[in-house]
mmCIF file with all atom_site columns, C-alpha atoms in Angstrom:
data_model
loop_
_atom_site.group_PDB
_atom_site.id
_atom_site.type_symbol
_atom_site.label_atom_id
_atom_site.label_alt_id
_atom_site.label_comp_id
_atom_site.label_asym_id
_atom_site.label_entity_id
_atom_site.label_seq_id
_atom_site.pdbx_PDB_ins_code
_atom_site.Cartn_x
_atom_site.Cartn_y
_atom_site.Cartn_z
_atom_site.occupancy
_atom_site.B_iso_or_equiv
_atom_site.pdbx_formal_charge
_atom_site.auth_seq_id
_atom_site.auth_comp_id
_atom_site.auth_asym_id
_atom_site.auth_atom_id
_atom_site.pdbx_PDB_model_num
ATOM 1   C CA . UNK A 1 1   ? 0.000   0.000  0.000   1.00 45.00 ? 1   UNK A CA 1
ATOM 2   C CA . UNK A 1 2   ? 2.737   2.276  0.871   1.00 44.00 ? 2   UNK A CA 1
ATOM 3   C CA . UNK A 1 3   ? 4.295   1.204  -2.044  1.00 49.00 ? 3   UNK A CA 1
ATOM 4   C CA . UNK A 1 4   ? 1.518   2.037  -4.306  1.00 47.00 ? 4   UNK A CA 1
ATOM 5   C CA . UNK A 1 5   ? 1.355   5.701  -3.050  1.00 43.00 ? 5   UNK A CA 1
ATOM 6   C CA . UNK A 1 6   ? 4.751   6.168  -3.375  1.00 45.00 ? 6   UNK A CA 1
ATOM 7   C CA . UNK A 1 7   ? 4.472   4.897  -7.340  1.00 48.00 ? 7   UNK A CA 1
ATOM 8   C CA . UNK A 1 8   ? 1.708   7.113  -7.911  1.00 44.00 ? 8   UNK A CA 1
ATOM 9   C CA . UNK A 1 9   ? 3.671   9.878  -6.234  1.00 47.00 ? 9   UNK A CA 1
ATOM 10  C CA . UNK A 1 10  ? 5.848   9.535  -9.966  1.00 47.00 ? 10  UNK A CA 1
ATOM 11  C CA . UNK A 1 11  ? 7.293   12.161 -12.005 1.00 45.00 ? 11  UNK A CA 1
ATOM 12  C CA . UNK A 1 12  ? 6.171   15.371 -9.811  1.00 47.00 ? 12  UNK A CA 1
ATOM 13  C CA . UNK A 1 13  ? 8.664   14.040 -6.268  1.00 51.00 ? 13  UNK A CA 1
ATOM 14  C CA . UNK A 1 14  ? 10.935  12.897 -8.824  1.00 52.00 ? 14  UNK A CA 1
ATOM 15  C CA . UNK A 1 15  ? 11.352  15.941 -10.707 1.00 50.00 ? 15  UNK A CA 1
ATOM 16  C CA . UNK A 1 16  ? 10.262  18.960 -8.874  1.00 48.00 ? 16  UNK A CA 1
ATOM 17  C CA . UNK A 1 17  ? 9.990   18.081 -5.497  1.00 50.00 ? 17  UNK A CA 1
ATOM 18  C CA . UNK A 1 18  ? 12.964  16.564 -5.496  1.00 47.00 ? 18  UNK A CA 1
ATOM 19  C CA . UNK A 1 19  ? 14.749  19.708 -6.903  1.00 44.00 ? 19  UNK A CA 1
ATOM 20  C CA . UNK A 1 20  ? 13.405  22.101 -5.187  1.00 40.00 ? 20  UNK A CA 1
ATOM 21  C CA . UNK A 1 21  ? 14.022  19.831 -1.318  1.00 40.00 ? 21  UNK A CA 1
ATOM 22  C CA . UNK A 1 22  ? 17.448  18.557 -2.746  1.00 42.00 ? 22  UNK A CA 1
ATOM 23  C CA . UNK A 1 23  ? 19.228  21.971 -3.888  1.00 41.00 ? 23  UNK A CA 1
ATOM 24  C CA . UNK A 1 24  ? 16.926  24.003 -1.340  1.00 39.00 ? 24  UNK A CA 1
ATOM 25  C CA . UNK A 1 25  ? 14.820  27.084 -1.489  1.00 38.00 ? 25  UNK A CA 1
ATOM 26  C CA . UNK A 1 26  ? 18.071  29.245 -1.638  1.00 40.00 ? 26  UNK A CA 1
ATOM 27  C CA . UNK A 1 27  ? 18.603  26.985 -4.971  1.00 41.00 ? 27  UNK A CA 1
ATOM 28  C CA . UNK A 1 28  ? 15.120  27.905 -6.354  1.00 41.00 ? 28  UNK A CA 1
ATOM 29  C CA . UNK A 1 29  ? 15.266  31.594 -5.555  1.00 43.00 ? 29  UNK A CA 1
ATOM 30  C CA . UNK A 1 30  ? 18.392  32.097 -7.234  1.00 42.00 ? 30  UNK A CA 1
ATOM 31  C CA . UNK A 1 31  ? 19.104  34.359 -10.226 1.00 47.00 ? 31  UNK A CA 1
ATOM 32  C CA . UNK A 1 32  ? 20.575  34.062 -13.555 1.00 49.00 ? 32  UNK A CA 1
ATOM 33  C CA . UNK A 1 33  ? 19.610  31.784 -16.831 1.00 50.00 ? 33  UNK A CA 1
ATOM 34  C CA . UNK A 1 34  ? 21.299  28.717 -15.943 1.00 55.00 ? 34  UNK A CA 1
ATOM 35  C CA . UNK A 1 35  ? 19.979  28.933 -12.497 1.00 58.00 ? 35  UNK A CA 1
ATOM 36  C CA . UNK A 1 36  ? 17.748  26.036 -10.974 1.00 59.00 ? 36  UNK A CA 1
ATOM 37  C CA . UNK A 1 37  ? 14.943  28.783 -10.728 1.00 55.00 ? 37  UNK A CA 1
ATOM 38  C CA . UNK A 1 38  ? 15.557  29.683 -14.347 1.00 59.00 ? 38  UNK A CA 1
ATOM 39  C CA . UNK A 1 39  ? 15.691  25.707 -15.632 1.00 61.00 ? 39  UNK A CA 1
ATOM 40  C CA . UNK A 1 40  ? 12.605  24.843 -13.124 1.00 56.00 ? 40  UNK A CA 1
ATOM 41  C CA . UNK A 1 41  ? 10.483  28.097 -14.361 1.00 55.00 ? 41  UNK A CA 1
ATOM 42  C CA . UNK A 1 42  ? 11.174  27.018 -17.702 1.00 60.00 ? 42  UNK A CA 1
ATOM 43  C CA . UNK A 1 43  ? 9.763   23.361 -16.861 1.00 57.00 ? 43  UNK A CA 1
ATOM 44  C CA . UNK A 1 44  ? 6.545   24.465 -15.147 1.00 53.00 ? 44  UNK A CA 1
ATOM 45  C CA . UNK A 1 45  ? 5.703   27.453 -17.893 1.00 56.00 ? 45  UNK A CA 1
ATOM 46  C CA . UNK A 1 46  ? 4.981   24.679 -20.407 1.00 71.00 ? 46  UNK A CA 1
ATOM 47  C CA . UNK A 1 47  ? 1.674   23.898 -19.943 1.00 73.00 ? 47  UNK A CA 1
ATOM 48  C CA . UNK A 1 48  ? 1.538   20.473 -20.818 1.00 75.00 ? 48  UNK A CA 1
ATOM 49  C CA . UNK A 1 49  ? 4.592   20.033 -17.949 1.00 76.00 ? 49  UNK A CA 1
ATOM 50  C CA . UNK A 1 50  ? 2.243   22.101 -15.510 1.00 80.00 ? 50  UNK A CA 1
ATOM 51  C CA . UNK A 1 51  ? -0.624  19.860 -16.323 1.00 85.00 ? 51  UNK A CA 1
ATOM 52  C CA . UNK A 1 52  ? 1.203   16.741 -15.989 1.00 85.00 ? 52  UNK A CA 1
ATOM 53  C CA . UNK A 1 53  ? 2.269   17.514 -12.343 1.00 87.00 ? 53  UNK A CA 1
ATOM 54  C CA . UNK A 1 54  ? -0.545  19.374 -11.358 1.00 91.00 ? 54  UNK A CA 1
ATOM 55  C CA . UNK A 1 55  ? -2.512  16.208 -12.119 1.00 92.00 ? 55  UNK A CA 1
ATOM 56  C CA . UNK A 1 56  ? 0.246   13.859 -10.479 1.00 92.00 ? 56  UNK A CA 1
ATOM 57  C CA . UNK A 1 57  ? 0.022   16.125 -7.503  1.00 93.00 ? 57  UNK A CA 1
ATOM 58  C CA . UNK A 1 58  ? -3.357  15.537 -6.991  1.00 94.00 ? 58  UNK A CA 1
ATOM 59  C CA . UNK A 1 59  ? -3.835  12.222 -7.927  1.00 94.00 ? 59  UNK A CA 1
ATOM 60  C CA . UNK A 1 60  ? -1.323  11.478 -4.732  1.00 93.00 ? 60  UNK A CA 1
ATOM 61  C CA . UNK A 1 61  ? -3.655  13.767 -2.366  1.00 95.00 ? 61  UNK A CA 1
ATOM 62  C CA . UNK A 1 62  ? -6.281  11.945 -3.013  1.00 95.00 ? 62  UNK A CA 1
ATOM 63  C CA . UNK A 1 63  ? -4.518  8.842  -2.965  1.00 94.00 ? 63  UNK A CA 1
ATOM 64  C CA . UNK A 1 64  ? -3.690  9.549  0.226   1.00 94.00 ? 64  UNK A CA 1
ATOM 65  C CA . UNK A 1 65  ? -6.749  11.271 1.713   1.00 96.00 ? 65  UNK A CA 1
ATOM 66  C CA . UNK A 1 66  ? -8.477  7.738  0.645   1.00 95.00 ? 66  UNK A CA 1
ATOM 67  C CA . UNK A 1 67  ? -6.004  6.033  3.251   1.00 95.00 ? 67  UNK A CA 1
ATOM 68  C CA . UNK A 1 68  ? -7.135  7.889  6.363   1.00 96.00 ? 68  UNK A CA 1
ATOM 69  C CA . UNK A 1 69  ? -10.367 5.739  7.262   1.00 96.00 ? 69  UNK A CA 1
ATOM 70  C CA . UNK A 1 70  ? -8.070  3.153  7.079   1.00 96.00 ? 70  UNK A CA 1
ATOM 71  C CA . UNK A 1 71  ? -6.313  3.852  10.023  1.00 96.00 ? 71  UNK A CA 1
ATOM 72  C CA . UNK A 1 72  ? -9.392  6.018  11.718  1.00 97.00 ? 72  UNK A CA 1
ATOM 73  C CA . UNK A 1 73  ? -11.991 4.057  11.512  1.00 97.00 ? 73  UNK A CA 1
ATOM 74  C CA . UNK A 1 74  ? -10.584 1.430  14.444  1.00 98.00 ? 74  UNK A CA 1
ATOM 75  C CA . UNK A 1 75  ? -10.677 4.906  16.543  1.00 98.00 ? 75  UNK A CA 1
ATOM 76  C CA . UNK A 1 76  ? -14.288 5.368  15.495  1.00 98.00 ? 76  UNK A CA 1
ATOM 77  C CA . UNK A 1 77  ? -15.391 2.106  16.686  1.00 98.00 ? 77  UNK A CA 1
ATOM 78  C CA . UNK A 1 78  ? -13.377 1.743  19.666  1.00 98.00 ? 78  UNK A CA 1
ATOM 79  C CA . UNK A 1 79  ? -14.948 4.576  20.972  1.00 98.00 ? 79  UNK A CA 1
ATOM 80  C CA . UNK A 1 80  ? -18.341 3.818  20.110  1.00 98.00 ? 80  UNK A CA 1
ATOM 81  C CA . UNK A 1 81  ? -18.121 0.559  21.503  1.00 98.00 ? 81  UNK A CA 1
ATOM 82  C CA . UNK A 1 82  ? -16.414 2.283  24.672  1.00 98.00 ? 82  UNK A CA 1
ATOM 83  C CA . UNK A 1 83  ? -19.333 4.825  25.078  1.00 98.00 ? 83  UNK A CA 1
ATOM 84  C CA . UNK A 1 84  ? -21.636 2.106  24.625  1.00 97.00 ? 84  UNK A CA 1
ATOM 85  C CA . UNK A 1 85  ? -19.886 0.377  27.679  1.00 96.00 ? 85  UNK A CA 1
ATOM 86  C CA . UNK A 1 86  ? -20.004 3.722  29.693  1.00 96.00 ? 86  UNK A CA 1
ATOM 87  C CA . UNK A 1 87  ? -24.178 3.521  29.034  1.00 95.00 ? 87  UNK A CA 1
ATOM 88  C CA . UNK A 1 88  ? -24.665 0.059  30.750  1.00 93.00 ? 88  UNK A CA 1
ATOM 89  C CA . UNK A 1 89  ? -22.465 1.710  33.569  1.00 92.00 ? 89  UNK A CA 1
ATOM 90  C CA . UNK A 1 90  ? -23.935 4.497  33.592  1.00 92.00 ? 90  UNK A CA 1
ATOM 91  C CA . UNK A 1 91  ? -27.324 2.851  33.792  1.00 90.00 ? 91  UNK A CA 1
ATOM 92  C CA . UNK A 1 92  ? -26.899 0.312  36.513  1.00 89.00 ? 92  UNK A CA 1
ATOM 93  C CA . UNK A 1 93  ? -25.309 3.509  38.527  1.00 87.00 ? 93  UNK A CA 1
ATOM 94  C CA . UNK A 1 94  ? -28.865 5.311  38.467  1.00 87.00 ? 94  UNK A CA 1
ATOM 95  C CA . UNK A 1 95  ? -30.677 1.917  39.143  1.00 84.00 ? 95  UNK A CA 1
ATOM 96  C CA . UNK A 1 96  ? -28.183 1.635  42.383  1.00 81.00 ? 96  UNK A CA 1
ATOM 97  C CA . UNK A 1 97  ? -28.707 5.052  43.322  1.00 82.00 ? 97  UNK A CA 1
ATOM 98  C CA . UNK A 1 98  ? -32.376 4.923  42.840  1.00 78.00 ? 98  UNK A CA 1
ATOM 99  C CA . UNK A 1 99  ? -32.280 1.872  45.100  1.00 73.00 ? 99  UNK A CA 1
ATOM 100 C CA . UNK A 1 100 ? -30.212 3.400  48.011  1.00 68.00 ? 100 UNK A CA 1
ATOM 101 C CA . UNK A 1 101 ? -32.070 6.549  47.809  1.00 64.00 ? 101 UNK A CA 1
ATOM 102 C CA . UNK A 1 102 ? -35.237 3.768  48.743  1.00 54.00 ? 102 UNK A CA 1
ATOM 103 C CA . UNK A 1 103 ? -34.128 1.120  50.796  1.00 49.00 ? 103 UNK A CA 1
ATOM 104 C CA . UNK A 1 104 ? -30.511 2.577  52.159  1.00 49.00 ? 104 UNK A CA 1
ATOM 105 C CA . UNK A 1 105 ? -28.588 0.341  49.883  1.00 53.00 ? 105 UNK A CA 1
ATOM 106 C CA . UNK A 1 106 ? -25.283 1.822  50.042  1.00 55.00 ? 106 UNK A CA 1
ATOM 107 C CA . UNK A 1 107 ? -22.926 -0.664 47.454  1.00 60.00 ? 107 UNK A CA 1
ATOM 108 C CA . UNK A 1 108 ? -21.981 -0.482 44.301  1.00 78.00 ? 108 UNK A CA 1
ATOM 109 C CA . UNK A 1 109 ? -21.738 3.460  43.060  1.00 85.00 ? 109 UNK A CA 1
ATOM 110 C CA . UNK A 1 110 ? -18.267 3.974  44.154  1.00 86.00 ? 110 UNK A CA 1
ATOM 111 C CA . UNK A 1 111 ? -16.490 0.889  42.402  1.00 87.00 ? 111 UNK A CA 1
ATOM 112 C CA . UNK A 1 112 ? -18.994 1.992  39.206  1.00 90.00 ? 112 UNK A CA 1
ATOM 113 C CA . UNK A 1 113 ? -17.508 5.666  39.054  1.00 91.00 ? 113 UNK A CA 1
ATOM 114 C CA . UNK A 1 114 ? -14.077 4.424  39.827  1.00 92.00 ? 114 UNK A CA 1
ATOM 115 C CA . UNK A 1 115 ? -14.490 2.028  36.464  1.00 93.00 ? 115 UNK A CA 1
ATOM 116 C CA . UNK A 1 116 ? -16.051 4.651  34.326  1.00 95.00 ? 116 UNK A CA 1
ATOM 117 C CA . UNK A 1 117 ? -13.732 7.857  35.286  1.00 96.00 ? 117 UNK A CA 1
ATOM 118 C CA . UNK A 1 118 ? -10.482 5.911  35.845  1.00 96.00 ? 118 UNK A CA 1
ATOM 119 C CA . UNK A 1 119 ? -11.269 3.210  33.222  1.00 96.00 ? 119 UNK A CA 1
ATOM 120 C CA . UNK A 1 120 ? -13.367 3.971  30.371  1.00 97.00 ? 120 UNK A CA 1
ATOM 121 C CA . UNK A 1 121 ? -12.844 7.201  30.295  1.00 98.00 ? 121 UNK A CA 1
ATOM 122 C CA . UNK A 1 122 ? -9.254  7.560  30.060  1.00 97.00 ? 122 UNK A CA 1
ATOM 123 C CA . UNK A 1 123 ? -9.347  5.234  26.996  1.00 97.00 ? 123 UNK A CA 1
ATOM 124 C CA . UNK A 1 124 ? -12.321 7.030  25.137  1.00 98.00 ? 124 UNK A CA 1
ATOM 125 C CA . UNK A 1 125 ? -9.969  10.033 25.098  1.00 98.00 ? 125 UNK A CA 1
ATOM 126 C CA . UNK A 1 126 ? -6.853  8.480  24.310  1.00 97.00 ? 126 UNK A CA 1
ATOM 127 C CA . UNK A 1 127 ? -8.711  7.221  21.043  1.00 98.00 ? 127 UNK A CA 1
ATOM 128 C CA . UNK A 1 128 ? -10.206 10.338 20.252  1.00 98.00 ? 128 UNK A CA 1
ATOM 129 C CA . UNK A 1 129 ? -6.895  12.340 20.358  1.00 98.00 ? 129 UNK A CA 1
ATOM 130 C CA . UNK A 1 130 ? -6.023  9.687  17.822  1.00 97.00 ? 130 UNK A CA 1
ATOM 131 C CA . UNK A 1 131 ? -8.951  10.105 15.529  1.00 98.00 ? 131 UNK A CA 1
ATOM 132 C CA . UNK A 1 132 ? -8.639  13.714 15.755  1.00 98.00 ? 132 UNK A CA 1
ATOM 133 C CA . UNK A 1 133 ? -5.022  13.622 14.553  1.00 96.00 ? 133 UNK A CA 1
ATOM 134 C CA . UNK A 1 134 ? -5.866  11.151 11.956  1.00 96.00 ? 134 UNK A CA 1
ATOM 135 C CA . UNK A 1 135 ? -8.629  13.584 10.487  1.00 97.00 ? 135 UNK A CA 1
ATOM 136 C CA . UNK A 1 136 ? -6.527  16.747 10.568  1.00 96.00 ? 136 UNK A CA 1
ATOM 137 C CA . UNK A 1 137 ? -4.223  14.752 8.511   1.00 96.00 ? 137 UNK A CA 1
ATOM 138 C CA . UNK A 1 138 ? -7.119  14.125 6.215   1.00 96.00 ? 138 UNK A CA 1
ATOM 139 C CA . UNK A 1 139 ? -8.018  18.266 6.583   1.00 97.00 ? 139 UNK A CA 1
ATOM 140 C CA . UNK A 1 140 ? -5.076  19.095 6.025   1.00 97.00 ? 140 UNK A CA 1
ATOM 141 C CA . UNK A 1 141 ? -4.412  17.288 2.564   1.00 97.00 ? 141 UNK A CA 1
ATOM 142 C CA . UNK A 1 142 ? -7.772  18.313 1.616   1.00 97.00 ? 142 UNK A CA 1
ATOM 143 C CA . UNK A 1 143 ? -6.424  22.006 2.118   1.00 97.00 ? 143 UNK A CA 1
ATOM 144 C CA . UNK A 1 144 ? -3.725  21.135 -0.289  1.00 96.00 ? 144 UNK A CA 1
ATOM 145 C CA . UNK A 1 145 ? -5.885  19.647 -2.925  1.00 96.00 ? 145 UNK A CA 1
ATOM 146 C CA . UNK A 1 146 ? -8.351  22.426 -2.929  1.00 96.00 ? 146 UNK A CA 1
ATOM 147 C CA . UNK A 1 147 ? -5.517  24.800 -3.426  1.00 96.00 ? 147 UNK A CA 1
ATOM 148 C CA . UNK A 1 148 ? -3.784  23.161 -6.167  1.00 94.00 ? 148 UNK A CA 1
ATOM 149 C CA . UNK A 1 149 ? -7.398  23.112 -8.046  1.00 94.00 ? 149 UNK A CA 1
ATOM 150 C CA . UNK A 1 150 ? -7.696  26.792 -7.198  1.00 95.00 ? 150 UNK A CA 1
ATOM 151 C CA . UNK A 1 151 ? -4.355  28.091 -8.428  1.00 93.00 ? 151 UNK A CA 1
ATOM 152 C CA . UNK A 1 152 ? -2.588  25.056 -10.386 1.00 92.00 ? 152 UNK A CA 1
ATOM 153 C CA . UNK A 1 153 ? 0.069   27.695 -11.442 1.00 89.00 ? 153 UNK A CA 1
ATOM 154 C CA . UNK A 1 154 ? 0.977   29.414 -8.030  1.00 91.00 ? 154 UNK A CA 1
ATOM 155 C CA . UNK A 1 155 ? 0.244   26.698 -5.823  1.00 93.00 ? 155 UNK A CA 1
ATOM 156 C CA . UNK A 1 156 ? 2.105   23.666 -8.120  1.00 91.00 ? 156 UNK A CA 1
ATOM 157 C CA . UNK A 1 157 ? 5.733   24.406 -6.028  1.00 91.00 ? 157 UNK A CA 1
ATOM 158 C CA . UNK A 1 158 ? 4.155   25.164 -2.509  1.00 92.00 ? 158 UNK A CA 1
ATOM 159 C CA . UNK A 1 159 ? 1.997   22.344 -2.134  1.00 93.00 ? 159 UNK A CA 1
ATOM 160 C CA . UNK A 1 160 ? 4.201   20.120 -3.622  1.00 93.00 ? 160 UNK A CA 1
ATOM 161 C CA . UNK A 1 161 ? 6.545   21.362 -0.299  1.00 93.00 ? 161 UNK A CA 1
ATOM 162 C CA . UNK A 1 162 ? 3.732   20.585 1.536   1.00 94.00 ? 162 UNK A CA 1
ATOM 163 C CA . UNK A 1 163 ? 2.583   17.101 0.551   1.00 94.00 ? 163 UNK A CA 1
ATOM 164 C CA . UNK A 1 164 ? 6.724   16.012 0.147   1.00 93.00 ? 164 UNK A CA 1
ATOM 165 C CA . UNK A 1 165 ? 6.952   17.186 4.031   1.00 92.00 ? 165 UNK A CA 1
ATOM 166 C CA . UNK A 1 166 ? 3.126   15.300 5.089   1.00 93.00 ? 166 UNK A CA 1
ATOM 167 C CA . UNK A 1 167 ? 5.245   11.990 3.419   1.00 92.00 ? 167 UNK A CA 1
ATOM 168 C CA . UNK A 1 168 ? 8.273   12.452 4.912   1.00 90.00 ? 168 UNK A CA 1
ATOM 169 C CA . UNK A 1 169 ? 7.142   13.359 8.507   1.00 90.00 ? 169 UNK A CA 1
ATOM 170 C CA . UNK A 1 170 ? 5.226   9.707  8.007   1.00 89.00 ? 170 UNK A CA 1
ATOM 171 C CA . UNK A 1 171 ? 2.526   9.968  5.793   1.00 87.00 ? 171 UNK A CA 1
ATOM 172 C CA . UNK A 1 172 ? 3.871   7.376  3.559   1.00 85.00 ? 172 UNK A CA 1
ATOM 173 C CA . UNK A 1 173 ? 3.648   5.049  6.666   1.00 90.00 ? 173 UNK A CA 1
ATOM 174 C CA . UNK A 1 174 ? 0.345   3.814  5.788   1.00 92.00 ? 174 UNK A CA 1
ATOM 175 C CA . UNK A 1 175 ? 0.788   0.047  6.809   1.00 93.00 ? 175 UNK A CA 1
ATOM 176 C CA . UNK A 1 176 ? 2.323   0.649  10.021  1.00 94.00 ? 176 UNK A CA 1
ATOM 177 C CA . UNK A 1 177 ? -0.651  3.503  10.947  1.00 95.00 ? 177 UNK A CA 1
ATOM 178 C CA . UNK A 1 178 ? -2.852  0.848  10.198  1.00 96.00 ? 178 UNK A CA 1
ATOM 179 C CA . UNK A 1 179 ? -1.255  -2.510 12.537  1.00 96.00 ? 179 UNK A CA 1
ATOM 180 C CA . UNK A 1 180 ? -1.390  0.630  14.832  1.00 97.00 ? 180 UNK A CA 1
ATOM 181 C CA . UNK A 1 181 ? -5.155  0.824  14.754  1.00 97.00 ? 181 UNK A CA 1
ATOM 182 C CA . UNK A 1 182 ? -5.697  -2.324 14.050  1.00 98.00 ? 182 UNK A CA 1
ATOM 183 C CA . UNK A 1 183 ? -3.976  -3.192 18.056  1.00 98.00 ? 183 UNK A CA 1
ATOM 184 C CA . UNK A 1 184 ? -5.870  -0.213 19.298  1.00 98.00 ? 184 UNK A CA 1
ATOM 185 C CA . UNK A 1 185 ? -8.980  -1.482 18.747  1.00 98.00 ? 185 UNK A CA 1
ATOM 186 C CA . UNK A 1 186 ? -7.965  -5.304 19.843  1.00 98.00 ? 186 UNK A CA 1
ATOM 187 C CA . UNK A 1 187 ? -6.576  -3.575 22.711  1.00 96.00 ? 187 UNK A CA 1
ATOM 188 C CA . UNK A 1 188 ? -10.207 -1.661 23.634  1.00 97.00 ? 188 UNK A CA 1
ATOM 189 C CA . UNK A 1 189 ? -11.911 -5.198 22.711  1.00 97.00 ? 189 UNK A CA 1
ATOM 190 C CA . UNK A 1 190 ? -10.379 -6.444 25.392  1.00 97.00 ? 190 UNK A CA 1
ATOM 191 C CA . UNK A 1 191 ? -10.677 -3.979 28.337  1.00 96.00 ? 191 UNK A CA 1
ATOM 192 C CA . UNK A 1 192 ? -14.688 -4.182 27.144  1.00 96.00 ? 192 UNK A CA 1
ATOM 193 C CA . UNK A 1 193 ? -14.514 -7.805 27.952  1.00 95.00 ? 193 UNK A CA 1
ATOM 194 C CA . UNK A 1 194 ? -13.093 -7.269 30.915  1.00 94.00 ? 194 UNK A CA 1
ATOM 195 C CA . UNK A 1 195 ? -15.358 -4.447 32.593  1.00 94.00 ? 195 UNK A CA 1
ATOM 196 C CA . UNK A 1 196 ? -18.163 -6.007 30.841  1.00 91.00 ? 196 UNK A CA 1
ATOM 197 C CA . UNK A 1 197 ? -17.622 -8.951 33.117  1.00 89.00 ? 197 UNK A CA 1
ATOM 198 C CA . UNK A 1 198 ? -17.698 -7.002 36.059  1.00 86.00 ? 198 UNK A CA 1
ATOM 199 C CA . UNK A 1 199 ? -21.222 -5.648 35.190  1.00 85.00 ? 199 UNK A CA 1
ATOM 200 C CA . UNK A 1 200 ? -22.894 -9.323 36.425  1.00 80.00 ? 200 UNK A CA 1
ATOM 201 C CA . UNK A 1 201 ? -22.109 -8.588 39.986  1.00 78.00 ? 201 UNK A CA 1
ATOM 202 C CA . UNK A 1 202 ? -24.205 -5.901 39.627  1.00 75.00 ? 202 UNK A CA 1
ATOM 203 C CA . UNK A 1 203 ? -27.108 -7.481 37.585  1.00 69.00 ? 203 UNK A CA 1
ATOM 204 C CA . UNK A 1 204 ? -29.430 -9.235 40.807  1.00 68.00 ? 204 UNK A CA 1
ATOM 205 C CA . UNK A 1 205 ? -29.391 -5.728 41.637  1.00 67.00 ? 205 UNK A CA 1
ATOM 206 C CA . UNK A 1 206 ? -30.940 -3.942 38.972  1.00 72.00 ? 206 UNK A CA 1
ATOM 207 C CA . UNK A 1 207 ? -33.089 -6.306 37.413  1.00 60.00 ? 207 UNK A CA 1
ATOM 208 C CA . UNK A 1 208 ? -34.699 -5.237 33.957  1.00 44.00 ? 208 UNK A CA 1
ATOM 209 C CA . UNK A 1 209 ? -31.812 -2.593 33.331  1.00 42.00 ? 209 UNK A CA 1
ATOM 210 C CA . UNK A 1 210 ? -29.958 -3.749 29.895  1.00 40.00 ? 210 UNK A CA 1
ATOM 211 C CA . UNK A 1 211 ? -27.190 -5.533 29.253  1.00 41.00 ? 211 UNK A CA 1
#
């Protein structure tokens, strides 16, 4: 997979990307006809070249805006799942409450909030601080796309930049983002298992709230 965005990546990180990271802004900039600037401009004025990376440029964005849910979507469910957890506890705690409110029954409510705020919580927002980053990735390449549609001729060298330094910081890393998810979610599975268990000591007193 990696491999494929990297192929499709082609001509433009080859050629101008390349170029312009390898010799350096100070390269680009430069004066004089036989300067990098000079041979580059003279590349990117032909409109067939300017078409030909424009539309390598983009098909790479989207390339790799297609990858994201690939490596959010375990973030999605695990916290879905999660929240769903944090109902049943949340449900038993009102029956127990309700029942000690009633009869004096005093057991239960402490251990429940202790699960939820120590437990469940923490998790629910260690996974969303995940999916967030993985969908400002996903902004932020949509950002590039929709400039490079607005402004193919100014915004061909900057968002080339841009997307070279999104693969390079690891957004080329789409196989290892994904085992990544993949043993988040196995990892919430589990803990769901676990506290889900713990919910039957509480079931004889709540009867007819949901599990």
């Amino acid at each position: 997979m990696a491999n494929d965005i990297n192929a499709i990546i082609g001509a433009l990180v080859q050629t101008l990307t390349m170029k312009v990271l390898g010799g350096g802004l100070k390269n680009f900039s430069s004066g004089g006809s036989n300067s990098e600037a000079a041979i580059m401009a003279k590349e990117i004025n032909s409109q067939e070249a300017l078409k030909t990376s424009v539309g390598s440029l983009k098909d790479s964005l989207n390339t790799s805006i297609a990858q994201v849910p690939k490596y959010t979507d375990q973030y999605k469910t695990a916290i879905s799942e999660l929240n769903n957890l944090r109902n049943k506890y949340t449900n038993i705690r009102a029956c127990l409450a309700e029942r000690q409110n009633n009869v004096g029954f005093n057991g239960g409510i402490t251990d429940i909030d202790n699960t939820v705020f120590k437990e469940i919580d923490p998790l629910i927002q260690k996974y969303q601080k995940k999916l967030d980053a993985g969908m400002k990735e996903k902004a932020d390449l949509q950002v590039m796309l929709s400039k490079i549609e607005k402004d193919p001729s100014n915004e061909i060298q900057p968002q080339t930049i841009n997307y070279t330094n999104y693969l390079t910081d690891g957004g080329a890393s789409v196989i290892s983002k994904i085992d990544i998810a993949d043993n988040d979610l196995a990892e919430a599975r589990s803990k769901i298992r676990e506290l889900d268990g713990r919910l039957s000591q509480y079931n004889y007193m709540c009867i007819g709230i949901n599990q």
